[in-house]
Amino acid sequence: MNVMEIFETMEYGPAPESPTTVLDWLKERQPFGLFINGRWVKPASGKYLDTINPSTSKPLAQVAAANSKDVDAAVSAARAAAETWSKTPGHIRARYLYAIARHIQKHSRMLAVLESMDNGKPIRETRDLDIPLVARHFYYHAGWAQLMASELPGYGPVGVVGQIIPWNFPLLMLAWKIAPALAMGNTVVLKPARYTPLTALKFAEIVQEIGLPPGVVNILTGEASQVGDALVRHPGVNKIAFTGSTDVGRTLRRATAGSGKKLSLELGGKSPFIVFDDADLDSVVEGVVDAIWFNQGQVCCAGSRLLVQEDIASRLIDKLRARMEKLRIGDPLDKAVDIGAIVSSAQLNEIQRLVDQGVEEGAEIWQPSWACPTEGYFFPPTLFTNVSPATTIAQVEIFGPVLVSMTFRTPAEAVALANNTRYGLAASVWSENINLALDVAPKLKAGTVWVNCTNLFDASSGFGGYHESGFGREGGKEGLYEYVRPAWETSSPRTTEHSSNGPEQGASTDQAGEDEEDHAAASERANGYHLELPAIDRTPKMFINGKQVRPDSGYSRDVYDIRGRVIGQVGEGNRKDIRNAVEAAHAAGGWATSTTHNRAQILYYIAENLSVRETEFARRIVQQTGRSDADAATEVQVTISRLFTYAAWADKYEGVVHRPPLRGVVLAMKEPIGVIGMACPSENPLLGFISLVAPAIAMGNTVIAIPSQQSPLSAIDCYQVLETSDLPAGVVNIVTGERDTLSEVLSDHDDVESMWYFGPAEGCKRVELASAGNMKRTWVNYGHSRDWLDPLQGEGEELLRESTHVKNIWVPYGE
Ligand code: NDP
């Protein structure tokens, strides 16, 4: 082609980036060892694995294959380093993070080329997006290290964090994991993905260059079955942070259940890209390119479902096809290339399998006329039309450059279609009508919503999902809480409670039981109150949908006092009662959109009605627990004060506006989670119940509470208080019965969005295991008791955080 022809066609010529520096580095360094305790060591197995360049399908380098012995060594190193690192002042940690950021920038070109060669993604993306964002993450978190003492008072590091990352953004995912962990004083053992280990190894060199203390960062390459599994199960690891597929996320939830390890999961997605008929269609077309052909569509938040308003659908599809015809696919190191290679032959085959299935299911496929390179793993940009919402390609994450398109007529239909997925990671809304866009954004079940833009990320704005997209956030202040624990938690005692049923307290024969009995007798004498009073006969009922209803089972269970005497009965709740309660809680979803002022008013009203019956409630506590009158009176007073606290927070726990480096703002909105199941603690029958219910409803959730199994009568006495306080039906539902059985039903229920459990360690494990089904959020106490009277433990910000999600809505501005 001569110059005149180029002017005619305006075709791009090749603009290749040189791989020489990277190839020299690989030649000099390989085979790569493992990075443990600040040194490069040989793997215990003596084995090495090839890593492939997906654009040529040829080996690039050999990396060590770690096994469980190497995991032991790395965890020991991290644990030893944690001793000092956790006490290193924030300012010093900030200096190290700052140095990492600087060194990322110093090696930015090399890192960009290395990432492209190892992963297959275009150099334009690694150079302009991945690597700058990596540096930004370390800068941003250097700031949080500096501010930790003043901005997160009362919190300390979690300890040793095991981090497992995927292959789609290898260095960026490393940064998302390591930067906040180190900033908060943790040490880490990181496992990169099998396909893409190289930039993590270059990062280890940077860690050495800046003189980070040995053991603070350890990097183990190898296979999931050897390294990943051992890391997840290692008793010396305090938290697992994972990004990857929902299936593996579910495995990790089950593997860590009951271990007390913190867990954050950033999983898959099938994100909607909604186009209203007043959108700027040329911008939309470029948006779609960024949504689904960026990184070959191997993006957890890829806008893979195009939802278009019916009247503009054919116009938009024509424009899209014209644009697809012009996309350039090829050598990732060519700066004029839009689409690079798929990461592996296995991934390529999986994409092809799902595309074939789409065709079989009757959808209409369209691909550009040009052919892909024959060497390496390439897949053309693909558009499906005539797709029905229930088909595989509309529901399953394809993780490739494949877009499925559907139409809608009204905004309500768009929202219903968008939310018709088991995922909830991200969404884009395109409309020139900002009123419409900002009305739709909060209705979308997604952790991030982009208005007239897509796939924007910044360290200041948390990222993470709902439902089967996982839980936990990365980035922003909310992301820091994944890497800290309240300082008091580490010293809290284990509860003496067990998961068994029946009159736990009364029939005990051990020393503790005797002590309790002596105490009960003493307090009876001191109170002048004798528990021989005839039990008050009550009709045992549940509180569901604002009504007192009989238990479905038709059975009741006895409630005992501390000396083992029956003081009343409550309904024996079962699966059907829980189902009815969940249905009622869902139907009361309008509570989430009631004004915060209204919610505050109702909480004050509950407090007011409770205070009228203060003596009666105190008496009930004494009757159930044998505690002194004074203790019981204090519990009721603190309960009233707690209701005031959450009435106060109802209109004050608000979001923030981030200012990422773009022309626009990100509205970080705190949203209710939805339906929360909660097994209340037994320590304080009234205060424990209200301490959980009040923050949840203050934030707009609806709840199904299982009151203390031993002492449920205080919660039952609240029925009348709730009935007379203008609380809409279904916002609070109470099901009595066997805590662990009911908790398991709630944890397993697909329509419960989060499960809280305060009870023995075995029960916590069962809740975490059962919740893996739909990957709901859980909050459990791992068998540790909590001092509910202590404001820090009983009404700290932690409760509000557990009651909310942060949704980030990106709103760019300017013409
Ligand atoms: P995986 O979820 O299998 O891998 C992610 C990371 O987890 C890798 O480091 C992997 O190691 C590790 N891992 C895998 N199994 C275990 C285990 N049992 N215990 C501990 N660690 C484990 O993703 P794949 O690479 O297999 O991709 C499959 C599909 O997952 C994709 O098609 C896509 O749909 C989805 N995916 C989603 C991502 C996201 O960002 N949401 C990212 C990547 C994939 P190793 O690499 O050695 O196998």
PDB file of N, CA and C and ligand atoms in Angstrom, residues 164-169 173 191-196 222-225 227-230 232 242-249 251-252 266-269 298-301 343 347 350 397-399 423 425, ligand 1:
ATOM      1  N   ILE A 164      -6.122 -14.387  46.194  1.00  0.00           N
ATOM      2  CA  ILE A 164      -6.143 -15.224  44.990  1.00  0.00           C
ATOM      3  C   ILE A 164      -6.754 -14.393  43.875  1.00  0.00           C
ATOM      4  N   ILE A 165      -5.994 -14.242  42.801  1.00  0.00           N
ATOM      5  CA  ILE A 165      -6.464 -13.310  41.766  1.00  0.00           C
ATOM      6  C   ILE A 165      -6.586 -14.001  40.412  1.00  0.00           C
ATOM      7  N   PRO A 166      -7.409 -13.429  39.518  1.00  0.00           N
ATOM      8  CA  PRO A 166      -7.646 -14.047  38.218  1.00  0.00           C
ATOM      9  C   PRO A 166      -6.684 -13.515  37.155  1.00  0.00           C
ATOM     10  N   TRP A 167      -6.930 -13.951  35.942  1.00  0.00           N
ATOM     11  CA  TRP A 167      -5.995 -13.634  34.855  1.00  0.00           C
ATOM     12  C   TRP A 167      -6.439 -12.449  34.003  1.00  0.00           C
ATOM     13  N   ASN A 168      -7.631 -11.899  34.249  1.00  0.00           N
ATOM     14  CA  ASN A 168      -8.111 -10.888  33.294  1.00  0.00           C
ATOM     15  C   ASN A 168      -7.485  -9.502  33.480  1.00  0.00           C
ATOM     16  N   PHE A 169      -7.159  -9.156  34.748  1.00  0.00           N
ATOM     17  CA  PHE A 169      -6.421  -7.902  35.002  1.00  0.00           C
ATOM     18  C   PHE A 169      -5.321  -8.246  36.015  1.00  0.00           C
ATOM     19  N   MET A 173      -5.524  -6.435  39.562  1.00  0.00           N
ATOM     20  CA  MET A 173      -6.157  -7.178  40.666  1.00  0.00           C
ATOM     21  C   MET A 173      -5.178  -7.346  41.827  1.00  0.00           C
ATOM     22  N   LYS A 191      -1.507 -15.424  45.405  1.00  0.00           N
ATOM     23  CA  LYS A 191      -1.371 -16.398  44.320  1.00  0.00           C
ATOM     24  C   LYS A 191      -1.928 -15.801  43.034  1.00  0.00           C
ATOM     25  N   PRO A 192      -1.038 -15.543  42.058  1.00  0.00           N
ATOM     26  CA  PRO A 192      -1.562 -15.061  40.781  1.00  0.00           C
ATOM     27  C   PRO A 192      -2.211 -16.208  40.024  1.00  0.00           C
ATOM     28  N   ALA A 193      -2.952 -15.882  38.956  1.00  0.00           N
ATOM     29  CA  ALA A 193      -3.581 -16.943  38.161  1.00  0.00           C
ATOM     30  C   ALA A 193      -2.511 -17.722  37.410  1.00  0.00           C
ATOM     31  N   ARG A 194      -2.830 -18.965  37.168  1.00  0.00           N
ATOM     32  CA  ARG A 194      -1.901 -19.874  36.485  1.00  0.00           C
ATOM     33  C   ARG A 194      -1.477 -19.299  35.131  1.00  0.00           C
ATOM     34  N   TYR A 195      -2.433 -18.693  34.387  1.00  0.00           N
ATOM     35  CA  TYR A 195      -2.135 -18.207  33.036  1.00  0.00           C
ATOM     36  C   TYR A 195      -1.298 -16.932  33.027  1.00  0.00           C
ATOM     37  N   THR A 196      -1.359 -16.140  34.085  1.00  0.00           N
ATOM     38  CA  THR A 196      -0.763 -14.797  34.006  1.00  0.00           C
ATOM     39  C   THR A 196       0.059 -14.437  35.252  1.00  0.00           C
ATOM     40  N   GLY A 222       1.772 -21.067  40.783  1.00  0.00           N
ATOM     41  CA  GLY A 222       1.480 -22.505  40.778  1.00  0.00           C
ATOM     42  C   GLY A 222       0.026 -22.760  40.477  1.00  0.00           C
ATOM     43  N   GLU A 223      -0.370 -23.985  40.690  1.00  0.00           N
ATOM     44  CA  GLU A 223      -1.722 -24.389  40.311  1.00  0.00           C
ATOM     45  C   GLU A 223      -2.703 -24.250  41.466  1.00  0.00           C
ATOM     46  N   ALA A 224      -3.950 -24.017  41.099  1.00  0.00           N
ATOM     47  CA  ALA A 224      -4.987 -23.815  42.121  1.00  0.00           C
ATOM     48  C   ALA A 224      -5.068 -24.997  43.076  1.00  0.00           C
ATOM     49  N   SER A 225      -5.004 -26.205  42.515  1.00  0.00           N
ATOM     50  CA  SER A 225      -5.188 -27.396  43.358  1.00  0.00           C
ATOM     51  C   SER A 225      -4.059 -27.528  44.382  1.00  0.00           C
ATOM     52  N   VAL A 227      -1.661 -24.665  45.299  1.00  0.00           N
ATOM     53  CA  VAL A 227      -1.421 -23.447  46.078  1.00  0.00           C
ATOM     54  C   VAL A 227      -2.716 -22.850  46.629  1.00  0.00           C
ATOM     55  N   GLY A 228      -3.691 -22.664  45.717  1.00  0.00           N
ATOM     56  CA  GLY A 228      -4.928 -21.979  46.110  1.00  0.00           C
ATOM     57  C   GLY A 228      -5.608 -22.698  47.255  1.00  0.00           C
ATOM     58  N   ASP A 229      -5.761 -23.979  47.089  1.00  0.00           N
ATOM     59  CA  ASP A 229      -6.477 -24.759  48.079  1.00  0.00           C
ATOM     60  C   ASP A 229      -5.762 -24.733  49.436  1.00  0.00           C
ATOM     61  N   ALA A 230      -4.437 -24.920  49.393  1.00  0.00           N
ATOM     62  CA  ALA A 230      -3.668 -24.948  50.657  1.00  0.00           C
ATOM     63  C   ALA A 230      -3.746 -23.592  51.363  1.00  0.00           C
ATOM     64  N   VAL A 232      -6.194 -21.381  51.148  1.00  0.00           N
ATOM     65  CA  VAL A 232      -7.544 -21.169  51.678  1.00  0.00           C
ATOM     66  C   VAL A 232      -7.736 -21.931  52.992  1.00  0.00           C
ATOM     67  N   PHE A 242     -10.651 -12.919  47.277  1.00  0.00           N
ATOM     68  CA  PHE A 242     -10.667 -13.672  46.021  1.00  0.00           C
ATOM     69  C   PHE A 242     -11.380 -12.898  44.936  1.00  0.00           C
ATOM     70  N   THR A 243     -10.840 -12.952  43.733  1.00  0.00           N
ATOM     71  CA  THR A 243     -11.579 -12.506  42.547  1.00  0.00           C
ATOM     72  C   THR A 243     -11.522 -13.637  41.540  1.00  0.00           C
ATOM     73  N   GLY A 244     -12.655 -13.985  40.973  1.00  0.00           N
ATOM     74  CA  GLY A 244     -12.682 -15.059  39.982  1.00  0.00           C
ATOM     75  C   GLY A 244     -14.096 -15.519  39.740  1.00  0.00           C
ATOM     76  N   SER A 245     -14.229 -16.772  39.393  1.00  0.00           N
ATOM     77  CA  SER A 245     -15.533 -17.277  38.984  1.00  0.00           C
ATOM     78  C   SER A 245     -16.439 -17.520  40.188  1.00  0.00           C
ATOM     79  N   THR A 246     -17.739 -17.490  39.942  1.00  0.00           N
ATOM     80  CA  THR A 246     -18.712 -17.706  41.019  1.00  0.00           C
ATOM     81  C   THR A 246     -18.587 -19.128  41.569  1.00  0.00           C
ATOM     82  N   ASP A 247     -18.295 -20.084  40.700  1.00  0.00           N
ATOM     83  CA  ASP A 247     -18.185 -21.472  41.181  1.00  0.00           C
ATOM     84  C   ASP A 247     -17.052 -21.619  42.190  1.00  0.00           C
ATOM     85  N   VAL A 248     -15.907 -21.048  41.872  1.00  0.00           N
ATOM     86  CA  VAL A 248     -14.784 -21.154  42.819  1.00  0.00           C
ATOM     87  C   VAL A 248     -15.103 -20.330  44.074  1.00  0.00           C
ATOM     88  N   GLY A 249     -15.734 -19.184  43.895  1.00  0.00           N
ATOM     89  CA  GLY A 249     -16.137 -18.373  45.060  1.00  0.00           C
ATOM     90  C   GLY A 249     -16.993 -19.193  46.014  1.00  0.00           C
ATOM     91  N   THR A 251     -16.987 -22.446  46.315  1.00  0.00           N
ATOM     92  CA  THR A 251     -16.110 -23.441  46.954  1.00  0.00           C
ATOM     93  C   THR A 251     -15.375 -22.805  48.135  1.00  0.00           C
ATOM     94  N   LEU A 252     -14.890 -21.580  47.938  1.00  0.00           N
ATOM     95  CA  LEU A 252     -14.140 -20.917  49.013  1.00  0.00           C
ATOM     96  C   LEU A 252     -15.050 -20.586  50.190  1.00  0.00           C
ATOM     97  N   GLU A 266     -15.106 -11.309  44.872  1.00  0.00           N
ATOM     98  CA  GLU A 266     -15.535 -10.487  43.738  1.00  0.00           C
ATOM     99  C   GLU A 266     -15.685 -11.458  42.580  1.00  0.00           C
ATOM    100  N   LEU A 267     -16.935 -11.723  42.194  1.00  0.00           N
ATOM    101  CA  LEU A 267     -17.189 -12.841  41.281  1.00  0.00           C
ATOM    102  C   LEU A 267     -17.708 -12.354  39.925  1.00  0.00           C
ATOM    103  N   GLY A 268     -18.476 -13.187  39.307  1.00  0.00           N
ATOM    104  CA  GLY A 268     -18.861 -12.900  37.928  1.00  0.00           C
ATOM    105  C   GLY A 268     -19.974 -11.885  37.767  1.00  0.00           C
ATOM    106  N   GLY A 269     -20.401 -11.716  36.530  1.00  0.00           N
ATOM    107  CA  GLY A 269     -21.482 -10.772  36.257  1.00  0.00           C
ATOM    108  C   GLY A 269     -22.096 -11.022  34.892  1.00  0.00           C
ATOM    109  N   GLN A 298     -13.359 -10.102  28.523  1.00  0.00           N
ATOM    110  CA  GLN A 298     -13.016 -10.896  29.713  1.00  0.00           C
ATOM    111  C   GLN A 298     -12.972  -9.964  30.922  1.00  0.00           C
ATOM    112  N   VAL A 299     -14.112  -9.403  31.218  1.00  0.00           N
ATOM    113  CA  VAL A 299     -14.219  -8.401  32.275  1.00  0.00           C
ATOM    114  C   VAL A 299     -15.435  -8.790  33.119  1.00  0.00           C
ATOM    115  N   CYS A 300     -15.243  -8.855  34.433  1.00  0.00           N
ATOM    116  CA  CYS A 300     -16.356  -9.317  35.267  1.00  0.00           C
ATOM    117  C   CYS A 300     -17.567  -8.392  35.144  1.00  0.00           C
ATOM    118  N   CYS A 301     -17.317  -7.098  34.904  1.00  0.00           N
ATOM    119  CA  CYS A 301     -18.432  -6.152  34.832  1.00  0.00           C
ATOM    120  C   CYS A 301     -18.750  -5.773  33.385  1.00  0.00           C
ATOM    121  N   VAL A 343      -7.269 -15.345  26.602  1.00  0.00           N
ATOM    122  CA  VAL A 343      -6.152 -15.729  27.465  1.00  0.00           C
ATOM    123  C   VAL A 343      -5.633 -17.152  27.251  1.00  0.00           C
ATOM    124  N   GLN A 347     -10.230 -21.171  27.446  1.00  0.00           N
ATOM    125  CA  GLN A 347     -11.208 -20.076  27.491  1.00  0.00           C
ATOM    126  C   GLN A 347     -11.823 -19.864  26.104  1.00  0.00           C
ATOM    127  N   GLU A 350     -14.384 -22.457  25.477  1.00  0.00           N
ATOM    128  CA  GLU A 350     -15.581 -22.218  26.278  1.00  0.00           C
ATOM    129  C   GLU A 350     -16.454 -21.139  25.614  1.00  0.00           C
ATOM    130  N   GLU A 397     -22.467 -16.066  32.233  1.00  0.00           N
ATOM    131  CA  GLU A 397     -21.320 -15.195  31.939  1.00  0.00           C
ATOM    132  C   GLU A 397     -20.461 -15.875  30.874  1.00  0.00           C
ATOM    133  N   ILE A 398     -20.334 -15.238  29.708  1.00  0.00           N
ATOM    134  CA  ILE A 398     -19.574 -15.879  28.618  1.00  0.00           C
ATOM    135  C   ILE A 398     -18.091 -15.537  28.756  1.00  0.00           C
ATOM    136  N   PHE A 399     -17.776 -14.381  29.290  1.00  0.00           N
ATOM    137  CA  PHE A 399     -16.398 -13.945  29.499  1.00  0.00           C
ATOM    138  C   PHE A 399     -15.611 -13.958  28.193  1.00  0.00           C
ATOM    139  N   TYR A 423     -26.773 -12.367  38.997  1.00  0.00           N
ATOM    140  CA  TYR A 423     -25.635 -11.513  39.350  1.00  0.00           C
ATOM    141  C   TYR A 423     -26.098 -10.114  39.743  1.00  0.00           C
ATOM    142  N   LEU A 425     -23.406  -7.050  39.560  1.00  0.00           N
ATOM    143  CA  LEU A 425     -22.112  -6.368  39.704  1.00  0.00           C
ATOM    144  C   LEU A 425     -22.177  -4.923  39.207  1.00  0.00           C
TER     145      LEU A 425
HETATM  146  P1  NDP B   1     -11.186 -19.247  38.439  1.00  0.00           P
HETATM  147  O1  NDP B   1     -12.204 -18.676  39.321  1.00  0.00           O
HETATM  148  O2  NDP B   1     -11.030 -20.714  38.366  1.00  0.00           O
HETATM  149  O3  NDP B   1      -9.739 -18.666  38.826  1.00  0.00           O
HETATM  150  C1  NDP B   1      -9.487 -17.496  39.556  1.00  0.00           C
HETATM  151  C2  NDP B   1      -8.328 -17.722  40.526  1.00  0.00           C
HETATM  152  O4  NDP B   1      -8.688 -18.695  41.504  1.00  0.00           O
HETATM  153  C3  NDP B   1      -7.071 -18.268  39.878  1.00  0.00           C
HETATM  154  O5  NDP B   1      -5.948 -17.767  40.547  1.00  0.00           O
HETATM  155  C4  NDP B   1      -7.211 -19.755  40.116  1.00  0.00           C
HETATM  156  O6  NDP B   1      -5.970 -20.423  40.050  1.00  0.00           O
HETATM  157  C5  NDP B   1      -7.774 -19.772  41.515  1.00  0.00           C
HETATM  158  N1  NDP B   1      -8.519 -20.978  41.881  1.00  0.00           N
HETATM  159  C6  NDP B   1      -9.243 -21.787  41.064  1.00  0.00           C
HETATM  160  N2  NDP B   1      -9.787 -22.796  41.778  1.00  0.00           N
HETATM  161  C7  NDP B   1      -9.425 -22.611  43.069  1.00  0.00           C
HETATM  162  C8  NDP B   1      -9.675 -23.313  44.292  1.00  0.00           C
HETATM  163  N3  NDP B   1     -10.452 -24.376  44.315  1.00  0.00           N
HETATM  164  N4  NDP B   1      -9.117 -22.843  45.420  1.00  0.00           N
HETATM  165  C9  NDP B   1      -8.360 -21.745  45.403  1.00  0.00           C
HETATM  166  N5  NDP B   1      -8.063 -21.054  44.295  1.00  0.00           N
HETATM  167  C10 NDP B   1      -8.608 -21.464  43.137  1.00  0.00           C
HETATM  168  O7  NDP B   1     -11.414 -18.691  37.008  1.00  0.00           O
HETATM  169  P2  NDP B   1     -10.949 -19.376  35.649  1.00  0.00           P
HETATM  170  O8  NDP B   1      -9.626 -18.880  35.369  1.00  0.00           O
HETATM  171  O9  NDP B   1     -11.083 -20.849  35.652  1.00  0.00           O
HETATM  172  O10 NDP B   1     -12.033 -18.812  34.669  1.00  0.00           O
HETATM  173  C11 NDP B   1     -13.280 -19.496  34.525  1.00  0.00           C
HETATM  174  C12 NDP B   1     -14.430 -18.535  34.410  1.00  0.00           C
HETATM  175  O11 NDP B   1     -14.487 -17.728  35.577  1.00  0.00           O
HETATM  176  C13 NDP B   1     -14.316 -17.521  33.308  1.00  0.00           C
HETATM  177  O12 NDP B   1     -14.778 -18.036  32.107  1.00  0.00           O
HETATM  178  C14 NDP B   1     -15.164 -16.414  33.808  1.00  0.00           C
HETATM  179  O13 NDP B   1     -16.509 -16.672  33.504  1.00  0.00           O
HETATM  180  C15 NDP B   1     -14.955 -16.445  35.291  1.00  0.00           C
HETATM  181  N6  NDP B   1     -13.962 -15.472  35.762  1.00  0.00           N
HETATM  182  C16 NDP B   1     -14.416 -14.337  36.350  1.00  0.00           C
HETATM  183  C17 NDP B   1     -13.520 -13.393  36.750  1.00  0.00           C
HETATM  184  C18 NDP B   1     -13.976 -12.132  37.384  1.00  0.00           C
HETATM  185  O14 NDP B   1     -13.209 -11.184  37.449  1.00  0.00           O
HETATM  186  N7  NDP B   1     -15.185 -12.066  37.872  1.00  0.00           N
HETATM  187  C19 NDP B   1     -12.089 -13.547  36.559  1.00  0.00           C
HETATM  188  C20 NDP B   1     -11.710 -14.799  35.997  1.00  0.00           C
HETATM  189  C21 NDP B   1     -12.631 -15.699  35.601  1.00  0.00           C
HETATM  190  P3  NDP B   1      -5.441 -21.014  38.642  1.00  0.00           P
HETATM  191  O15 NDP B   1      -5.303 -19.853  37.733  1.00  0.00           O
HETATM  192  O16 NDP B   1      -4.140 -21.618  39.019  1.00  0.00           O
HETATM  193  O17 NDP B   1      -6.459 -21.996  38.161  1.00  0.00           O
END
